[in-house]
mmCIF file of C-alpha atoms in Angstrom:
data_model
loop_
_atom_site.group_PDB
_atom_site.id
_atom_site.type_symbol
_atom_site.label_atom_id
_atom_site.label_comp_id
_atom_site.label_asym_id
_atom_site.label_seq_id
_atom_site.Cartn_x
_atom_site.Cartn_y
_atom_site.Cartn_z
ATOM 1 C CA MET B 1 -43.709 15.656 -5.017
ATOM 2 C CA TRP B 2 -47.265 16.559 -4.287
ATOM 3 C CA TYR B 3 -49.334 18.378 -6.938
ATOM 4 C CA ALA B 4 -52.641 20.280 -6.874
ATOM 5 C CA VAL B 5 -54.958 19.669 -9.714
ATOM 6 C CA ILE B 6 -57.473 22.536 -9.765
ATOM 7 C CA SER B 7 -60.155 22.111 -12.249
ATOM 8 C CA GLU B 8 -63.158 24.274 -13.195
ATOM 9 C CA ASP B 9 -66.353 22.899 -14.641
ATOM 10 C CA HIS B 10 -68.183 24.310 -17.633
ATOM 11 C CA GLU B 11 -71.641 25.795 -16.431
ATOM 12 C CA GLY B 12 -74.403 23.359 -16.802
ATOM 13 C CA SER B 13 -72.102 20.221 -16.754
ATOM 14 C CA LEU B 14 -73.983 18.164 -14.008
ATOM 15 C CA GLU B 15 -75.356 15.539 -16.375
ATOM 16 C CA LYS B 16 -71.933 15.187 -18.057
ATOM 17 C CA ARG B 17 -70.249 15.004 -14.741
ATOM 18 C CA LEU B 18 -72.561 12.321 -13.329
ATOM 19 C CA ALA B 19 -72.062 10.086 -16.454
ATOM 20 C CA ALA B 20 -68.360 10.315 -16.357
ATOM 21 C CA ARG B 21 -68.098 10.072 -12.630
ATOM 22 C CA PRO B 22 -67.436 6.084 -12.361
ATOM 23 C CA ASP B 23 -64.255 6.402 -14.746
ATOM 24 C CA HIS B 24 -63.138 9.562 -12.964
ATOM 25 C CA VAL B 25 -63.356 8.008 -9.553
ATOM 26 C CA ALA B 26 -61.744 4.740 -10.566
ATOM 27 C CA ARG B 27 -58.505 6.608 -11.563
ATOM 28 C CA LEU B 28 -58.534 8.338 -8.245
ATOM 29 C CA LYS B 29 -58.967 5.080 -6.337
ATOM 30 C CA ALA B 30 -56.035 3.690 -8.317
ATOM 31 C CA LEU B 31 -53.849 6.389 -7.049
ATOM 32 C CA CYS B 32 -55.368 6.041 -3.451
ATOM 33 C CA ASP B 33 -54.420 2.337 -3.473
ATOM 34 C CA GLU B 34 -50.957 3.479 -4.439
ATOM 35 C CA GLY B 35 -50.748 5.773 -1.580
ATOM 36 C CA ARG B 36 -50.309 8.809 -4.013
ATOM 37 C CA LEU B 37 -53.692 10.424 -3.232
ATOM 38 C CA LEU B 38 -53.775 13.043 -0.458
ATOM 39 C CA ILE B 39 -57.165 14.597 -0.948
ATOM 40 C CA ALA B 40 -59.882 14.569 -3.876
ATOM 41 C CA GLY B 41 -63.264 16.020 -4.246
ATOM 42 C CA PRO B 42 -65.619 18.518 -6.033
ATOM 43 C CA HIS B 43 -66.608 22.170 -5.101
ATOM 44 C CA PRO B 44 -70.216 22.407 -4.688
ATOM 45 C CA ALA B 45 -72.128 25.263 -6.437
ATOM 46 C CA VAL B 46 -73.974 26.023 -3.288
ATOM 47 C CA ASP B 47 -73.050 26.026 0.421
ATOM 48 C CA SER B 48 -73.967 22.326 0.910
ATOM 49 C CA PRO B 49 -72.313 18.913 0.647
ATOM 50 C CA ASP B 50 -75.295 17.862 -1.718
ATOM 51 C CA PRO B 51 -75.854 20.669 -3.953
ATOM 52 C CA GLY B 52 -78.500 18.794 -5.906
ATOM 53 C CA PRO B 53 -79.335 20.367 -9.318
ATOM 54 C CA ALA B 54 -77.147 23.372 -8.667
ATOM 55 C CA GLY B 55 -74.192 20.848 -9.268
ATOM 56 C CA PHE B 56 -70.567 21.609 -8.983
ATOM 57 C CA THR B 57 -68.134 24.335 -9.970
ATOM 58 C CA GLY B 58 -64.955 22.217 -10.258
ATOM 59 C CA SER B 59 -62.689 19.913 -8.340
ATOM 60 C CA LEU B 60 -59.589 19.893 -6.329
ATOM 61 C CA VAL B 61 -57.189 16.691 -6.363
ATOM 62 C CA VAL B 62 -53.813 16.629 -4.496
ATOM 63 C CA VAL B 63 -51.669 13.758 -5.949
ATOM 64 C CA GLU B 64 -48.177 12.645 -5.742
ATOM 65 C CA PHE B 65 -46.143 12.381 -9.042
ATOM 66 C CA ASP B 66 -42.350 12.234 -9.914
ATOM 67 C CA SER B 67 -42.670 15.484 -11.923
ATOM 68 C CA LEU B 68 -45.055 18.333 -12.927
ATOM 69 C CA ASP B 69 -44.953 17.025 -16.513
ATOM 70 C CA ASP B 70 -46.237 13.580 -15.136
ATOM 71 C CA ALA B 71 -48.968 15.205 -13.089
ATOM 72 C CA LYS B 72 -50.045 17.332 -16.196
ATOM 73 C CA ALA B 73 -50.210 14.206 -18.284
ATOM 74 C CA TRP B 74 -52.334 12.521 -15.790
ATOM 75 C CA ALA B 75 -54.690 15.359 -15.383
ATOM 76 C CA ASP B 76 -55.023 15.747 -19.199
ATOM 77 C CA GLU B 77 -56.317 12.155 -19.390
ATOM 78 C CA ASP B 78 -59.192 12.685 -16.916
ATOM 79 C CA PRO B 79 -62.470 11.413 -18.197
ATOM 80 C CA TYR B 80 -64.199 14.713 -17.118
ATOM 81 C CA ILE B 81 -62.096 16.500 -19.753
ATOM 82 C CA SER B 82 -63.070 14.250 -22.634
ATOM 83 C CA ALA B 83 -66.739 14.274 -21.398
ATOM 84 C CA GLY B 84 -66.827 18.102 -21.518
ATOM 85 C CA VAL B 85 -67.158 18.675 -17.795
ATOM 86 C CA TYR B 86 -64.033 20.636 -17.217
ATOM 87 C CA ARG B 87 -63.375 24.029 -19.034
ATOM 88 C CA GLN B 88 -60.011 24.590 -17.391
ATOM 89 C CA VAL B 89 -57.486 22.377 -15.408
ATOM 90 C CA THR B 90 -54.606 23.977 -13.647
ATOM 91 C CA VAL B 91 -51.819 21.644 -12.199
ATOM 92 C CA LYS B 92 -49.185 23.214 -9.896
ATOM 93 C CA PRO B 93 -46.622 21.959 -7.324
ATOM 94 C CA PHE B 94 -48.129 21.690 -3.810
ATOM 95 C CA ASN B 95 -45.944 21.865 -0.664
ATOM 96 C CA ARG B 96 -47.637 19.897 2.075
ATOM 97 C CA VAL B 97 -47.062 21.535 5.426
ATOM 98 C CA LEU B 98 -49.861 20.320 7.697
ATOM 99 C CA PRO B 99 -51.027 17.823 8.847
#
């Protein structure tokens, strides 16, 4: 089943985010290579694909796992958590309808 991983950043976490990004992206690429990643990306803090120093307010990942517990366990190990980027992470089932 698909799961939405909805994460919210701590304010002012851009430097921490940039430092932890390679490890964060590597985990996503592994899921992509397995065909289990539907979409992933950050939420810019301003209305621009490159928010510059404004940074980001969080992220959205839609990923496939066997269970909600598996999805939560994966989300709990995100490098952005240990780096202090995310202040809150919500994982919930996602029913893909389109496309």
